[in-house]
PDB file of C-alpha atoms in Angstrom:
ATOM      1  CA  MET S   1       0.000   0.000   0.000  1.00 60.00           C
ATOM      2  CA  ALA S   2       2.828   2.412   0.858  1.00 70.00           C
ATOM      3  CA  PHE S   3       4.517   1.670  -2.464  1.00 72.00           C
ATOM      4  CA  GLY S   4       1.296   2.546  -4.288  1.00 75.00           C
ATOM      5  CA  ARG S   5       1.116   5.944  -2.549  1.00 79.00           C
ATOM      6  CA  ILE S   6       4.771   6.592  -3.293  1.00 81.00           C
ATOM      7  CA  SER S   7       4.194   5.643  -6.922  1.00 81.00           C
ATOM      8  CA  ASN S   8       1.153   7.929  -7.121  1.00 83.00           C
ATOM      9  CA  ASN S   9       3.045  10.793  -5.487  1.00 83.00           C
ATOM     10  CA  LEU S  10       5.984  10.309  -7.841  1.00 84.00           C
ATOM     11  CA  GLN S  11       3.580  10.298 -10.795  1.00 86.00           C
ATOM     12  CA  GLN S  12       1.972  13.524  -9.516  1.00 87.00           C
ATOM     13  CA  LEU S  13       5.425  15.034  -8.991  1.00 87.00           C
ATOM     14  CA  LYS S  14       6.378  14.137 -12.550  1.00 88.00           C
ATOM     15  CA  GLU S  15       3.182  15.734 -13.894  1.00 88.00           C
ATOM     16  CA  ASN S  16       3.694  18.831 -11.733  1.00 88.00           C
ATOM     17  CA  ILE S  17       7.281  19.240 -12.920  1.00 90.00           C
ATOM     18  CA  ARG S  18       6.146  18.860 -16.509  1.00 89.00           C
ATOM     19  CA  ALA S  19       3.404  21.488 -15.977  1.00 88.00           C
ATOM     20  CA  PHE S  20       5.861  23.829 -14.257  1.00 90.00           C
ATOM     21  CA  ALA S  21       8.370  23.460 -17.091  1.00 88.00           C
ATOM     22  CA  HIS S  22       5.624  24.152 -19.633  1.00 87.00           C
ATOM     23  CA  SER S  23       4.395  27.276 -17.810  1.00 88.00           C
ATOM     24  CA  SER S  24       7.978  28.514 -17.360  1.00 88.00           C
ATOM     25  CA  ALA S  25       8.681  27.988 -21.057  1.00 87.00           C
ATOM     26  CA  GLU S  26       5.504  29.895 -21.949  1.00 89.00           C
ATOM     27  CA  TYR S  27       6.477  32.725 -19.599  1.00 90.00           C
ATOM     28  CA  TYR S  28       9.941  33.084 -21.109  1.00 90.00           C
ATOM     29  CA  LYS S  29       8.503  32.860 -24.620  1.00 90.00           C
ATOM     30  CA  LEU S  30       6.179  35.767 -23.798  1.00 90.00           C
ATOM     31  CA  ASP S  31       9.061  37.680 -22.213  1.00 88.00           C
ATOM     32  CA  LEU S  32      11.161  37.173 -25.353  1.00 90.00           C
ATOM     33  CA  PHE S  33       8.247  38.335 -27.533  1.00 91.00           C
ATOM     34  CA  ASN S  34       7.798  41.412 -25.326  1.00 90.00           C
ATOM     35  CA  LYS S  35      11.480  42.329 -25.544  1.00 88.00           C
ATOM     36  CA  SER S  36      11.616  41.728 -29.294  1.00 91.00           C
ATOM     37  CA  MET S  37       8.568  43.970 -29.809  1.00 93.00           C
ATOM     38  CA  GLN S  38      10.148  46.679 -27.658  1.00 90.00           C
ATOM     39  CA  GLY S  39      13.296  46.386 -29.772  1.00 89.00           C
ATOM     40  CA  ALA S  40      11.350  46.566 -33.034  1.00 92.00           C
ATOM     41  CA  ILE S  41       9.415  49.624 -31.850  1.00 95.00           C
ATOM     42  CA  ALA S  42      12.654  51.283 -30.717  1.00 91.00           C
ATOM     43  CA  ALA S  43      14.260  50.519 -34.100  1.00 93.00           C
ATOM     44  CA  ILE S  44      11.318  52.012 -36.035  1.00 96.00           C
ATOM     45  CA  LYS S  45      11.270  55.060 -33.757  1.00 95.00           C
ATOM     46  CA  GLY S  46      15.038  55.476 -34.172  1.00 94.00           C
ATOM     47  CA  ALA S  47      14.772  55.186 -37.958  1.00 96.00           C
ATOM     48  CA  ALA S  48      12.037  57.838 -38.065  1.00 96.00           C
ATOM     49  CA  ILE S  49      14.034  60.182 -35.838  1.00 97.00           C
ATOM     50  CA  ALA S  50      17.143  59.590 -37.969  1.00 96.00           C
ATOM     51  CA  LEU S  51      15.196  60.376 -41.155  1.00 97.00           C
ATOM     52  CA  PHE S  52      13.849  63.657 -39.755  1.00 97.00           C
ATOM     53  CA  ALA S  53      17.269  64.537 -38.352  1.00 96.00           C
ATOM     54  CA  LEU S  54      18.783  63.885 -41.786  1.00 96.00           C
ATOM     55  CA  PHE S  55      16.337  66.294 -43.434  1.00 97.00           C
ATOM     56  CA  PHE S  56      17.004  68.864 -40.711  1.00 97.00           C
ATOM     57  CA  VAL S  57      20.774  68.630 -41.171  1.00 95.00           C
ATOM     58  CA  LEU S  58      20.412  68.685 -44.967  1.00 96.00           C
ATOM     59  CA  PHE S  59      18.365  71.883 -45.029  1.00 97.00           C
ATOM     60  CA  LEU S  60      20.466  73.468 -42.290  1.00 96.00           C
ATOM     61  CA  SER S  61      23.620  72.653 -44.260  1.00 95.00           C
ATOM     62  CA  ILE S  62      22.181  74.206 -47.400  1.00 96.00           C
ATOM     63  CA  ALA S  63      21.179  77.313 -45.462  1.00 96.00           C
ATOM     64  CA  VAL S  64      24.646  77.616 -43.863  1.00 95.00           C
ATOM     65  CA  ALA S  65      26.325  77.063 -47.239  1.00 95.00           C
ATOM     66  CA  VAL S  66      24.183  79.765 -48.891  1.00 95.00           C
ATOM     67  CA  ALA S  67      24.820  82.151 -45.979  1.00 95.00           C
ATOM     68  CA  LEU S  68      28.579  81.547 -46.142  1.00 94.00           C
ATOM     69  CA  SER S  69      28.537  82.000 -49.920  1.00 94.00           C
ATOM     70  CA  ASN S  70      26.733  85.330 -49.539  1.00 94.00           C
ATOM     71  CA  TRP S  71      29.068  86.433 -46.739  1.00 93.00           C
ATOM     72  CA  ILE S  72      32.236  85.579 -48.719  1.00 93.00           C
ATOM     73  CA  ASP S  73      30.743  86.861 -52.006  1.00 92.00           C
ATOM     74  CA  SER S  74      31.615  83.654 -53.799  1.00 90.00           C
ATOM     75  CA  PRO S  75      28.730  81.488 -55.032  1.00 88.00           C
ATOM     76  CA  SER S  76      30.338  78.093 -54.386  1.00 91.00           C
ATOM     77  CA  SER S  77      32.818  78.600 -51.554  1.00 93.00           C
ATOM     78  CA  GLY S  78      30.178  78.224 -48.810  1.00 93.00           C
ATOM     79  CA  PHE S  79      29.260  74.803 -50.156  1.00 94.00           C
ATOM     80  CA  PHE S  80      32.931  73.766 -50.226  1.00 95.00           C
ATOM     81  CA  ILE S  81      33.381  74.930 -46.623  1.00 95.00           C
ATOM     82  CA  VAL S  82      30.336  72.953 -45.448  1.00 95.00           C
ATOM     83  CA  ALA S  83      31.543  69.918 -47.434  1.00 95.00           C
ATOM     84  CA  GLY S  84      34.960  70.251 -45.764  1.00 96.00           C
ATOM     85  CA  ILE S  85      33.331  70.281 -42.312  1.00 95.00           C
ATOM     86  CA  TYR S  86      31.469  67.078 -43.195  1.00 95.00           C
ATOM     87  CA  LEU S  87      34.713  65.544 -44.488  1.00 96.00           C
ATOM     88  CA  LEU S  88      36.379  66.296 -41.132  1.00 95.00           C
ATOM     89  CA  LEU S  89      33.435  64.696 -39.315  1.00 92.00           C
ATOM     90  CA  ILE S  90      33.715  61.603 -41.522  1.00 93.00           C
ATOM     91  CA  LEU S  91      37.427  61.296 -40.823  1.00 94.00           C
ATOM     92  CA  PHE S  92      36.822  61.716 -37.092  1.00 91.00           C
ATOM     93  CA  PHE S  93      34.275  58.876 -37.121  1.00 88.00           C
ATOM     94  CA  VAL S  94      36.514  56.670 -39.246  1.00 90.00           C
ATOM     95  CA  PHE S  95      39.428  56.950 -36.823  1.00 91.00           C
ATOM     96  CA  PHE S  96      37.759  57.531 -33.428  1.00 87.00           C
ATOM     97  CA  GLY S  97      34.059  56.781 -33.934  1.00 83.00           C
ATOM     98  CA  SER S  98      33.958  53.138 -32.861  1.00 85.00           C
ATOM     99  CA  LYS S  99      35.615  53.889 -29.512  1.00 86.00           C
ATOM    100  CA  VAL S 100      33.347  56.864 -28.830  1.00 85.00           C
ATOM    101  CA  LEU S 101      30.212  54.975 -29.866  1.00 82.00           C
ATOM    102  CA  MET S 102      31.236  51.911 -27.855  1.00 86.00           C
ATOM    103  CA  LYS S 103      31.647  53.993 -24.700  1.00 86.00           C
ATOM    104  CA  ALA S 104      28.364  55.799 -25.327  1.00 85.00           C
ATOM    105  CA  ILE S 105      26.130  52.882 -26.316  1.00 85.00           C
ATOM    106  CA  LEU S 106      27.519  49.730 -24.677  1.00 85.00           C
ATOM    107  CA  PRO S 107      26.662  50.425 -20.997  1.00 86.00           C
ATOM    108  CA  GLY S 108      23.018  51.292 -21.669  1.00 83.00           C
ATOM    109  CA  ALA S 109      22.514  48.456 -24.136  1.00 80.00           C
ATOM    110  CA  SER S 110      24.119  45.964 -21.741  1.00 82.00           C
ATOM    111  CA  LYS S 111      21.828  47.010 -18.897  1.00 81.00           C
ATOM    112  CA  LYS S 112      18.740  46.639 -21.078  1.00 76.00           C
ATOM    113  CA  PHE S 113      19.808  43.340 -22.635  1.00 76.00           C
ATOM    114  CA  PHE S 114      20.921  41.636 -19.436  1.00 78.00           C
ATOM    115  CA  GLN S 115      18.250  42.965 -17.088  1.00 75.00           C
ATOM    116  CA  GLU S 116      16.069  40.459 -15.309  1.00 65.00           C
ATOM    117  CA  PRO S 117      12.501  40.050 -16.564  1.00 59.00           C
ATOM    118  CA  GLU S 118      10.135  42.581 -15.004  1.00 60.00           C
ATOM    119  CA  LYS S 119       7.708  40.012 -13.643  1.00 60.00           C
ATOM    120  CA  LYS S 120       9.361  36.827 -12.517  1.00 54.00           C
ATOM    121  CA  PRO S 121       7.242  33.838 -11.649  1.00 52.00           C
ATOM    122  CA  GLU S 122       6.640  33.806  -7.940  1.00 57.00           C
ATOM    123  CA  HIS S 123       8.425  31.177  -5.903  1.00 55.00           C
ATOM    124  CA  LYS S 124       5.192  30.139  -4.237  1.00 57.00           C
ATOM    125  CA  GLU S 125       3.585  26.818  -4.959  1.00 55.00           C
ATOM    126  CA  HIS S 126       1.795  26.562  -8.257  1.00 53.00           C
ATOM    127  CA  HIS S 127      -1.859  25.730  -8.179  1.00 54.00           C
ATOM    128  CA  GLU S 128      -1.059  22.514 -10.043  1.00 55.00           C
ATOM    129  CA  PHE S 129       1.078  21.215  -7.209  1.00 53.00           C
ATOM    130  CA  THR S 130      -0.496  18.983  -4.641  1.00 57.00           C
ATOM    131  CA  PRO S 131       0.218  19.618  -0.973  1.00 55.00           C
ATOM    132  CA  GLN S 132       3.016  17.554   0.522  1.00 57.00           C
ATOM    133  CA  LYS S 133       1.709  14.609   2.538  1.00 55.00           C
ATOM    134  CA  ASP S 134       3.194  12.479   5.263  1.00 53.00           C
ATOM    135  CA  PHE S 135       3.378   8.981   3.746  1.00 56.00           C
ATOM    136  CA  GLU S 136       2.768   7.109   7.001  1.00 57.00           C
ATOM    137  CA  THR S 137      -0.277   9.006   8.263  1.00 59.00           C
ATOM    138  CA  ASP S 138      -1.527  10.433   4.958  1.00 55.00           C
ATOM    139  CA  GLU S 139      -1.876  13.897   6.583  1.00 57.00           C
ATOM    140  CA  ILE S 140      -1.018  17.149   4.900  1.00 56.00           C
ATOM    141  CA  ILE S 141       2.184  18.624   6.281  1.00 56.00           C
ATOM    142  CA  ILE S 142       1.695  22.217   7.487  1.00 56.00           C
ATOM    143  CA  LYS S 143       4.676  24.511   7.120  1.00 55.00           C
ATOM    144  CA  ASP S 144       5.456  27.225   9.667  1.00 55.00           C
ATOM    145  CA  ASN S 145       3.253  30.326   9.438  1.00 55.00           C
ATOM    146  CA  GLU S 146       0.879  28.629   7.022  1.00 53.00           C
ATOM    147  CA  ARG S 147      -2.823  27.933   7.408  1.00 51.00           C
ATOM    148  CA  VAL S 148      -4.805  25.148   5.766  1.00 46.00           C
TER     149      VAL S 148
END
């Protein structure tokens, strides 16, 4: 009789572990979906901001080039000056850009990527789990500070 109860309890334990593993897998699948959607939204938002910033810089550059050309009284020199400034910026990013960007982006991206999920599964018993029983008396074991 005792072996039958042990067998039943082991079978229930096996089913409970399987259910827990399934619910944990579902939770982490939802967490991954949530983070991937946040990343996709951030990428789309960043692309839109970059597009508008590009138009802003383009029109500002044209305005500065025209103003410089009028100030110097040479129709094309303002455009060459603005082009030279952009060439200096390109060279700066070619030689120093990866280090600067790494220092600026890596800490924030690491924190977001490696942060714990916002809502972890609680460490309380799952509703699928059966209460622990004493095999000899078949009574439910009551833990400290717990009511039945």
